[in-house]
Coordinates of C-alpha atoms in Angstrom, one line a residue:
M964 CA -7.4 -63.6 -22.6
T965 CA -5.0 -64.8 -25.3
L966 CA -2.1 -66.8 -24.0
P967 CA 1.3 -67.2 -25.6
R968 CA 1.8 -70.5 -27.3
L969 CA 4.8 -72.7 -27.9
Q970 CA 6.3 -71.9 -31.3
H971 CA 6.7 -74.9 -33.5
H972 CA 9.9 -74.5 -35.5
H973 CA 9.3 -76.5 -38.7
A974 CA 12.2 -77.4 -40.8
G975 CA 12.8 -75.7 -44.1
P976 CA 14.6 -77.5 -46.9
A977 CA 17.2 -78.8 -44.5
L978 CA 17.6 -78.6 -40.8
R979 CA 21.2 -78.9 -39.7
L980 CA 23.0 -78.5 -36.4
A981 CA 26.0 -76.3 -36.8
G982 CA 29.4 -77.7 -36.2
G983 CA 32.0 -76.0 -34.0
G984 CA 30.3 -74.9 -30.9
C985 CA 27.5 -77.4 -31.1
L986 CA 30.1 -80.2 -31.6
A987 CA 31.9 -79.0 -28.5
L988 CA 28.6 -78.9 -26.6
A989 CA 27.7 -82.4 -27.8
I990 CA 31.1 -83.7 -26.7
A991 CA 30.8 -82.0 -23.3
L992 CA 27.4 -83.6 -22.8
G993 CA 28.8 -87.0 -23.6
A994 CA 26.5 -87.5 -26.6
V995 CA 29.4 -87.7 -29.0
P996 CA 32.9 -89.0 -28.2
A997 CA 35.5 -86.4 -29.2
S998 CA 37.8 -88.9 -30.8
A999 CA 35.1 -90.5 -32.9
Q1000 CA 33.3 -87.4 -34.3
Q1001 CA 35.7 -84.5 -34.6
P1002 CA 37.0 -84.0 -38.2
G1003 CA 40.7 -83.4 -38.4
S1004 CA 41.4 -84.6 -34.9
G1005 CA 43.7 -87.3 -36.1
A1006 CA 41.3 -90.1 -35.0
R1007 CA 39.6 -92.0 -37.9
T1008 CA 36.8 -94.5 -37.9
P1009 CA 38.6 -97.8 -38.6
T1010 CA 37.7 -99.8 -41.7
V1011 CA 36.4 -103.4 -41.5
G1012 CA 39.9 -104.7 -42.2
Q1013 CA 41.5 -102.6 -39.5
A1014 CA 38.9 -103.8 -37.0
D1015 CA 39.6 -107.4 -38.0
R1016 CA 43.3 -106.9 -37.2
S1017 CA 42.4 -106.7 -33.4
M1018 CA 42.1 -103.0 -33.3
R1019 CA 39.7 -102.5 -30.4
V1020 CA 37.6 -99.4 -30.8
A1021 CA 35.6 -98.2 -27.7
P1022 CA 31.9 -98.2 -28.6
R1023 CA 30.0 -94.9 -28.9
P1024 CA 28.1 -94.4 -25.7
S1025 CA 24.4 -95.0 -26.4
R1026 CA 22.1 -92.0 -25.7
T1027 CA 19.1 -93.8 -26.9
V1028 CA 16.3 -94.9 -24.6
V1029 CA 14.4 -98.0 -25.7
P1030 CA 11.4 -98.5 -23.3
A1031 CA 10.9 -101.8 -21.7
A1032 CA 8.0 -104.0 -23.1
S1033 CA 6.0 -103.2 -20.0
E1034 CA 6.5 -99.4 -20.3
T1035 CA 3.5 -97.8 -22.0
R1036 CA 3.8 -94.2 -20.7
F1037 CA 4.7 -92.5 -24.0
V1038 CA 3.1 -91.3 -27.2
P1039 CA 3.1 -94.5 -29.3
D1040 CA 3.9 -93.0 -32.7
E1041 CA 6.3 -90.2 -31.7
I1042 CA 10.0 -90.0 -31.1
L1043 CA 12.3 -87.3 -29.9
F1044 CA 15.8 -87.3 -31.2
E1045 CA 19.0 -85.1 -31.4
L1046 CA 21.3 -84.9 -34.4
A1047 CA 25.0 -85.4 -34.4
P1048 CA 26.9 -82.4 -35.8
N1049 CA 26.4 -81.6 -39.5
V1050 CA 23.7 -84.1 -40.0
L1051 CA 20.5 -83.1 -41.9
A1052 CA 17.2 -83.8 -40.2
E1053 CA 15.5 -84.7 -43.4
T1054 CA 18.0 -87.5 -44.0
V1055 CA 17.3 -89.1 -40.7
L1056 CA 13.6 -88.6 -41.0
R1057 CA 13.6 -90.3 -44.4
R1058 CA 15.8 -93.1 -43.1
Y1059 CA 13.4 -94.0 -40.4
G1060 CA 10.1 -93.3 -42.1
A1061 CA 9.2 -90.3 -39.9
T1062 CA 7.6 -86.9 -40.4
L1063 CA 8.7 -83.7 -38.7
I1064 CA 6.2 -82.3 -36.2
A1065 CA 8.4 -79.6 -34.7
S1066 CA 12.0 -78.8 -33.6
R1067 CA 12.9 -76.8 -30.5
R1068 CA 16.2 -75.6 -29.0
I1069 CA 16.1 -76.5 -25.2
E1070 CA 19.0 -74.6 -23.7
L1071 CA 18.5 -76.3 -20.3
A1072 CA 19.1 -79.7 -21.9
G1073 CA 21.9 -78.2 -24.1
T1074 CA 20.4 -79.6 -27.3
T1075 CA 17.9 -79.1 -30.2
I1076 CA 15.2 -81.7 -29.9
I1077 CA 13.4 -82.9 -33.0
R1078 CA 9.9 -84.3 -32.5
A1079 CA 8.8 -86.6 -35.3
R1080 CA 5.9 -88.9 -36.0
L1081 CA 6.5 -92.4 -37.3
E1082 CA 4.7 -93.7 -40.4
A1083 CA 1.8 -96.1 -39.7
G1084 CA 3.1 -99.6 -39.0
R1085 CA 6.5 -98.5 -37.8
D1086 CA 7.4 -99.9 -34.4
L1087 CA 8.8 -97.3 -32.0
R1088 CA 11.0 -99.7 -30.0
A1089 CA 12.5 -101.1 -33.2
V1090 CA 13.2 -97.6 -34.6
L1091 CA 14.9 -96.6 -31.3
A1092 CA 16.9 -99.7 -31.3
Q1093 CA 18.2 -98.9 -34.8
M1094 CA 18.9 -95.3 -33.8
A1095 CA 21.2 -96.6 -30.9
D1096 CA 23.7 -97.7 -33.5
D1097 CA 23.3 -94.8 -35.9
S1098 CA 26.2 -92.3 -35.8
A1099 CA 23.9 -89.6 -37.2
I1100 CA 21.9 -89.7 -33.9
A1101 CA 23.2 -88.0 -30.8
G1102 CA 20.3 -89.2 -28.7
A1103 CA 16.8 -90.5 -29.0
Q1104 CA 13.9 -91.5 -26.8
P1105 CA 10.1 -91.7 -26.7
N1106 CA 8.0 -88.6 -26.0
F1107 CA 7.1 -89.8 -22.5
T1108 CA 3.8 -88.9 -20.9
Y1109 CA 3.1 -87.8 -17.3
E1110 CA 0.0 -87.7 -15.2
L1111 CA -1.1 -85.2 -12.6
Q1112 CA -1.0 -86.5 -9.1
Q1113 CA -4.3 -85.5 -7.4
E1114 CA -7.7 -86.7 -6.5
L1115 CA -10.8 -84.5 -5.9
A1116 CA -13.7 -85.1 -3.7
Q1117 CA -17.2 -83.6 -3.4
T1118 CA -17.9 -80.5 -1.3
V1119 CA -21.0 -79.7 0.5
S1120 CA -22.7 -76.3 1.2
T1121 CA -20.9 -74.2 3.7
A1122 CA -23.6 -71.6 4.0
S1123 CA -24.6 -72.9 7.4
G1124 CA -21.1 -74.1 8.4
G1125 CA -21.5 -77.5 6.8
Q1126 CA -18.5 -79.7 6.4
R1127 CA -17.5 -82.7 4.3
S1128 CA -19.0 -85.9 5.7
A1129 CA -16.5 -88.3 7.1
D1130 CA -17.9 -91.1 5.0
M1131 CA -18.2 -89.1 1.8
P1132 CA -16.5 -91.2 -1.0
T1133 CA -13.3 -89.9 -2.5
L1134 CA -13.7 -89.8 -6.3
R1135 CA -11.0 -90.7 -8.7
L1136 CA -9.2 -88.2 -10.9
S1137 CA -10.8 -89.4 -14.0
D1138 CA -14.4 -89.0 -12.7
P1139 CA -16.0 -86.0 -14.4
T1140 CA -18.4 -85.6 -11.4
A1141 CA -15.5 -85.2 -9.0
V1142 CA -15.8 -81.4 -8.9
R1143 CA -19.1 -79.8 -7.8
A1144 CA -19.8 -76.1 -7.3
A1145 CA -19.9 -74.9 -3.7
P1146 CA -20.3 -71.5 -2.1
A1147 CA -17.1 -69.9 -1.1
P1148 CA -16.0 -71.1 2.4
S1149 CA -15.4 -69.0 5.4
R1150 CA -11.8 -68.6 6.4
D1151 CA -12.2 -69.9 9.9
L1152 CA -13.8 -73.2 9.0
P1153 CA -11.9 -76.2 10.5
M1154 CA -11.8 -77.9 7.1
Q1155 CA -8.9 -75.5 6.3
Y1156 CA -6.6 -77.3 8.6
V1157 CA -3.5 -76.4 6.6
V1158 CA -3.5 -72.9 8.1
D1159 CA -3.2 -74.2 11.6
K1160 CA -1.0 -77.2 10.8
L1161 CA 1.6 -74.9 9.2
R1162 CA 1.0 -72.0 11.6
L1163 CA 0.5 -69.7 8.6
L1164 CA -0.9 -66.7 10.5
D1165 CA 2.2 -66.5 12.6
V1166 CA 4.6 -67.3 9.8
H1167 CA 3.1 -64.6 7.5
K1168 CA 4.2 -62.0 10.1
L1169 CA 7.8 -62.9 9.2
S1170 CA 7.5 -63.7 5.5
R1171 CA 4.8 -63.8 2.7
G1172 CA 7.1 -64.7 -0.2
A1173 CA 7.3 -61.2 -1.4
T1174 CA 9.4 -60.7 -4.6
V1175 CA 9.9 -64.4 -5.1
R1176 CA 8.7 -65.8 -8.4
V1177 CA 7.1 -69.3 -8.2
A1178 CA 6.3 -71.3 -11.3
V1179 CA 3.6 -73.9 -11.6
I1180 CA 4.1 -76.4 -14.5
D1181 CA 0.6 -77.9 -14.8
S1182 CA -2.7 -77.9 -16.6
G1183 CA -4.5 -74.6 -17.4
V1184 CA -4.9 -72.3 -14.5
D1185 CA -8.0 -70.1 -14.1
I1186 CA -6.1 -66.9 -13.5
G1187 CA -9.4 -65.1 -13.0
H1188 CA -10.3 -67.1 -9.9
P1189 CA -10.9 -64.8 -6.9
E1190 CA -8.1 -66.5 -5.1
L1191 CA -5.5 -65.7 -7.8
R1192 CA -6.5 -62.2 -8.9
G1193 CA -3.4 -60.0 -9.1
A1194 CA -1.0 -62.8 -8.2
V1195 CA 0.0 -63.9 -11.7
A1196 CA 3.2 -62.3 -13.1
G1197 CA 3.3 -64.2 -16.4
H1198 CA 1.7 -67.1 -18.3
F1199 CA 2.9 -69.5 -21.0
D1200 CA 1.1 -72.1 -23.1
A1201 CA 3.2 -75.0 -24.4
L1202 CA 0.2 -76.6 -26.1
S1203 CA -1.1 -75.8 -29.6
E1204 CA -4.8 -76.3 -28.7
E1205 CA -7.6 -74.3 -27.2
F1206 CA -6.9 -73.0 -23.6
V1207 CA -9.2 -74.6 -21.0
P1208 CA -9.0 -73.6 -17.3
H1209 CA -8.5 -76.9 -15.4
A1210 CA -9.1 -78.1 -11.9
H1211 CA -5.6 -79.4 -11.1
G1212 CA -3.6 -76.4 -12.2
T1213 CA -6.0 -74.0 -10.5
A1214 CA -5.8 -75.9 -7.2
M1215 CA -2.0 -76.0 -7.2
A1216 CA -1.7 -72.3 -8.0
A1217 CA -4.1 -71.4 -5.2
A1218 CA -2.4 -73.6 -2.7
M1219 CA 0.7 -71.5 -3.1
V1220 CA -0.6 -68.0 -3.5
A1221 CA -4.3 -67.8 -2.6
Q1222 CA -5.2 -64.5 -1.1
G1223 CA -9.0 -64.5 -1.0
Q1224 CA -11.0 -66.6 1.3
L1225 CA -8.4 -69.4 1.2
Q1226 CA -4.9 -68.8 2.6
G1227 CA -2.0 -69.7 0.3
V1228 CA 1.3 -70.6 1.9
A1229 CA 3.1 -67.7 0.1
P1230 CA 0.4 -65.2 -0.8
A1231 CA 2.7 -62.4 -1.7
S1232 CA 4.9 -64.4 -4.1
R1233 CA 4.6 -63.8 -7.8
L1234 CA 3.1 -66.7 -9.8
L1235 CA 4.4 -67.9 -13.2
V1236 CA 1.8 -70.1 -14.8
A1237 CA 2.9 -72.6 -17.5
R1238 CA 0.4 -75.0 -19.2
A1239 CA 2.1 -78.2 -20.3
F1240 CA -0.8 -80.6 -19.5
S1241 CA -3.9 -81.1 -21.6
G1242 CA -7.2 -82.1 -20.1
R1243 CA -11.0 -81.5 -20.5
A1244 CA -12.6 -78.9 -18.3
S1245 CA -15.0 -81.5 -17.0
S1246 CA -12.3 -83.8 -15.8
A1247 CA -9.6 -83.5 -13.2
S1248 CA -7.3 -85.7 -15.2
A1249 CA -4.7 -84.3 -17.6
S1250 CA -1.5 -85.5 -19.3
G1251 CA 1.7 -83.9 -20.5
T1252 CA 4.7 -84.9 -22.6
S1253 CA 8.4 -84.6 -22.2
L1254 CA 8.8 -81.8 -24.7
H1255 CA 6.0 -79.7 -23.5
I1256 CA 7.2 -80.0 -19.9
L1257 CA 10.8 -79.1 -20.8
A1258 CA 9.5 -76.1 -22.8
A1259 CA 7.5 -74.9 -19.9
I1260 CA 10.3 -75.3 -17.4
E1261 CA 12.7 -73.4 -19.7
W1262 CA 10.2 -70.5 -20.0
A1263 CA 9.8 -70.4 -16.2
V1264 CA 13.6 -70.2 -15.7
G1265 CA 13.8 -67.5 -18.3
Q1266 CA 11.2 -65.5 -16.4
G1267 CA 13.2 -65.5 -13.2
A1268 CA 11.5 -68.3 -11.3
R1269 CA 13.3 -69.3 -8.1
V1270 CA 10.9 -72.1 -7.3
I1271 CA 9.3 -74.6 -9.8
N1272 CA 6.4 -76.8 -8.7
L1273 CA 6.1 -80.1 -10.5
S1274 CA 3.0 -81.9 -9.3
F1275 CA 3.0 -84.7 -11.8
A1276 CA 4.6 -88.1 -12.1
G1277 CA 5.7 -90.7 -14.7
P1278 CA 8.7 -92.5 -16.1
E1279 CA 12.3 -91.7 -15.9
D1280 CA 13.3 -89.3 -18.8
R1281 CA 16.9 -88.5 -19.7
L1282 CA 16.0 -85.2 -21.3
L1283 CA 14.0 -84.0 -18.4
S1284 CA 16.7 -85.1 -16.0
R1285 CA 19.3 -83.1 -17.9
G1286 CA 16.9 -80.1 -17.8
L1287 CA 16.4 -80.4 -14.1
A1288 CA 20.1 -80.7 -13.4
A1289 CA 20.6 -77.4 -15.3
V1290 CA 17.7 -75.9 -13.3
A1291 CA 19.5 -76.8 -10.0
A1292 CA 22.8 -75.5 -11.3
R1293 CA 21.1 -72.1 -11.8
G1294 CA 20.0 -72.0 -8.2
V1295 CA 16.4 -72.7 -8.9
I1296 CA 14.6 -75.0 -6.5
A1297 CA 12.4 -77.7 -8.1
V1298 CA 9.8 -79.4 -5.9
A1299 CA 8.0 -82.5 -7.1
A1300 CA 5.2 -84.8 -6.1
A1301 CA 6.4 -88.2 -4.8
G1302 CA 3.5 -89.9 -6.7
N1303 CA 0.2 -91.6 -5.9
G1304 CA 1.2 -95.1 -7.0
G1305 CA 0.8 -96.7 -3.6
P1306 CA 3.2 -98.3 -1.1
T1307 CA 4.6 -100.9 -3.5
A1308 CA 4.9 -98.8 -6.6
A1309 CA 8.2 -98.3 -8.4
P1310 CA 9.8 -94.8 -8.0
L1311 CA 8.0 -92.1 -10.1
F1312 CA 9.7 -89.2 -11.8
P1313 CA 10.5 -86.3 -11.6
G1314 CA 10.1 -86.9 -7.9
A1315 CA 12.8 -89.6 -7.8
D1316 CA 15.2 -87.3 -9.7
P1317 CA 18.1 -86.2 -7.5
S1318 CA 17.7 -82.6 -8.7
V1319 CA 14.3 -82.1 -7.0
I1320 CA 12.8 -82.1 -3.6
A1321 CA 10.3 -85.0 -3.5
V1322 CA 7.2 -84.5 -1.3
T1323 CA 4.7 -87.0 0.1
A1324 CA 1.3 -86.2 1.6
T1325 CA -0.1 -86.4 5.1
D1326 CA -3.5 -85.7 6.6
A1327 CA -4.7 -83.4 9.5
D1328 CA -3.4 -86.0 12.0
D1329 CA 0.0 -86.4 10.3
R1330 CA -0.9 -89.8 8.9
I1331 CA 0.4 -90.8 5.5
F1332 CA -1.8 -90.6 2.4
P1333 CA -2.6 -94.3 1.8
R1334 CA -1.8 -94.1 -2.0
A1335 CA 1.4 -92.2 -1.6
N1336 CA 4.6 -93.7 -3.0
R1337 CA 7.3 -94.9 -0.7
G1338 CA 11.0 -94.8 -1.2
S1339 CA 14.4 -93.4 -0.2
Y1340 CA 14.0 -90.5 -2.7
I1341 CA 11.2 -88.9 -0.6
A1342 CA 12.6 -85.8 1.2
L1343 CA 9.6 -84.3 3.0
A1344 CA 5.9 -84.7 3.9
A1345 CA 3.3 -81.9 3.8
P1346 CA -0.5 -81.6 4.2
G1347 CA -2.1 -83.2 1.3
V1348 CA -5.3 -85.0 2.3
D1349 CA -8.8 -83.4 2.2
V1350 CA -7.4 -80.0 1.5
L1351 CA -9.9 -77.3 0.5
A1352 CA -8.8 -76.1 -2.9
A1353 CA -9.8 -73.6 -5.6
E1354 CA -11.5 -74.8 -8.8
P1355 CA -12.2 -73.0 -12.0
Q1356 CA -15.1 -70.6 -12.2
G1357 CA -14.8 -69.6 -8.6
R1358 CA -15.6 -73.0 -7.2
Y1359 CA -14.0 -75.0 -4.4
A1360 CA -13.5 -78.7 -3.8
F1361 CA -11.5 -81.0 -1.5
S1362 CA -8.3 -82.3 -2.9
S1363 CA -6.0 -85.2 -1.8
G1364 CA -2.6 -86.4 -3.0
T1365 CA 1.0 -85.7 -3.3
S1366 CA 0.3 -82.9 -5.8
I1367 CA -1.1 -80.4 -3.4
A1368 CA 1.4 -81.5 -0.8
A1369 CA 4.2 -80.5 -3.2
A1370 CA 2.5 -77.1 -3.8
H1371 CA 2.6 -76.4 -0.1
V1372 CA 6.3 -77.1 0.0
S1373 CA 6.9 -74.9 -3.0
G1374 CA 5.1 -72.1 -1.1
L1375 CA 7.3 -72.7 1.9
V1376 CA 10.4 -72.5 -0.2
A1377 CA 9.2 -69.0 -1.4
L1378 CA 8.8 -67.9 2.2
V1379 CA 12.4 -69.0 3.0
L1380 CA 13.9 -67.4 -0.1
E1381 CA 12.3 -64.1 0.8
K1382 CA 14.6 -64.1 3.8
R1383 CA 17.5 -66.1 2.4
P1384 CA 17.7 -65.4 -1.3
D1385 CA 21.3 -66.6 -1.3
L1386 CA 20.3 -70.2 -0.6
D1387 CA 20.9 -72.8 -3.3
P1388 CA 18.8 -76.0 -3.8
A1389 CA 21.0 -78.0 -1.4
G1390 CA 20.8 -75.3 1.2
V1391 CA 17.0 -75.1 1.0
R1392 CA 16.6 -78.9 1.1
R1393 CA 18.9 -79.1 4.2
L1394 CA 17.0 -76.3 6.0
L1395 CA 13.6 -77.8 5.3
M1396 CA 14.6 -81.3 6.3
D1397 CA 16.4 -80.2 9.5
S1398 CA 13.4 -78.2 10.6
A1399 CA 10.8 -80.9 9.8
V1400 CA 8.7 -82.7 12.4
D1401 CA 9.9 -86.2 12.5
L1402 CA 7.2 -88.8 11.9
G1403 CA 7.1 -92.6 11.7
A1404 CA 10.4 -94.3 12.3
K1405 CA 13.1 -92.2 14.1
G1406 CA 15.1 -90.2 11.6
R1407 CA 14.6 -90.1 7.8
D1408 CA 12.5 -93.0 6.5
Q1409 CA 11.0 -94.1 3.2
V1410 CA 7.4 -93.2 4.2
Y1411 CA 7.7 -89.6 5.5
G1412 CA 11.2 -88.7 4.4
A1413 CA 12.6 -86.3 7.0
G1414 CA 9.1 -85.6 8.3
R1415 CA 6.3 -83.1 7.9
I1416 CA 7.3 -79.6 7.0
D1417 CA 7.3 -77.0 9.9
A1418 CA 7.0 -73.6 8.3
A1419 CA 7.6 -71.7 11.6
A1420 CA 10.7 -73.7 12.4
A1421 CA 12.0 -73.3 8.9
L1422 CA 11.6 -69.5 9.1
A1423 CA 13.2 -69.4 12.5
R1424 CA 16.3 -71.0 11.0
A1425 CA 16.3 -68.5 8.2
V1426 CA 15.5 -65.2 9.9
P1427 CA 18.3 -65.0 12.5
L1428 CA 20.9 -65.4 9.8
T1429 CA 19.3 -62.5 7.9
A1430 CA 19.0 -60.3 10.9
S1431 CA 22.6 -60.7 11.8
R1432 CA 23.9 -59.3 8.6
P1433 CA 25.2 -55.7 8.6

């Protein structure tokens, strides 16, 4: 199957942002001060002499991100920048010794982003520091990288009811032997504890997520997997490389909508699949960049997604944050993995972004996943340890981490929205947190958030309001 790809808009003789409307947009976003940049406004840039005569001029707010020396999660020779009005891209590229890779208008972020490659020997931090004082630049940052947040473990034959051994080692994401083929499991095996933990058989009598579009921004999804047949409403590829079905994306998609021998949380919802992460088929690891993720999110919103699953983590990113704020303003609920950095790790994004619902992972006994992040940004917990998951080529494997926990919450959001399509992100967050099973310290805490999701309780809060309408 041929998947649509992200179109790379290469500059012609000159790439220019139009004035007028784009100028107003840049001013509204705070990228360009109105008094300093608008021709004919009566405000002029002072000369050196004027400045020396004690005329104090407010500095132009910096929209440039220079990563700390310890920050390495970015493409080392690439920058993303935005032009001030009426500035030619070729002028800026020549000034900083860079070559255009692509440009793309991202409406969610309200800007055109230019992706460029620095010449060999050019230091990214030095270039960004120079751009911070350049009036031709409305904003600049690295092309940050993000990693998927999941671990996969071996499976054993289920032909005779076999289960995963309690002492079977959990394999790291980067281990290419982490996924092994296994016969399809029976629905009633106890290893599928998520069905009982979330009371899905009862919940699905009330809601199955019908008509709700759920997007997964991830690695390549095997849309031909038996668990996903007929569930995919659209697909998008932000990468200009060969499409490869991948373990992580396939597992996340099935956790939400599986309808074969596994039971997805929202099996009747319509899945929008967007590949923004590149990884080998033989490995569970994959990475994605700021621009590819933004492009995938914008496509999903354009396709009518009400829920967007973001099971990855990385550094704070001003462009991604602007996009997520716009997503929330459109009433779309973004759910993100809290991260697998461990109890002492710094906050990971987009989970720590205020525009998303951050999810941590618990096991069959409601114990926290040992490698889950902690922090005040965590909203909810969900099953995410030793979860039986779909893998490419009709395979299955156990999966652990905040990734699949986030996918379970995304599915629950779809169930709620089927009954309450009027709910906005704040309303959905409140409903899920108020109905959660409190774990750990009394009340919301930095380990479990408000507690482990309770699908039945959440639907009970949504359904009566629907039923009472005329």
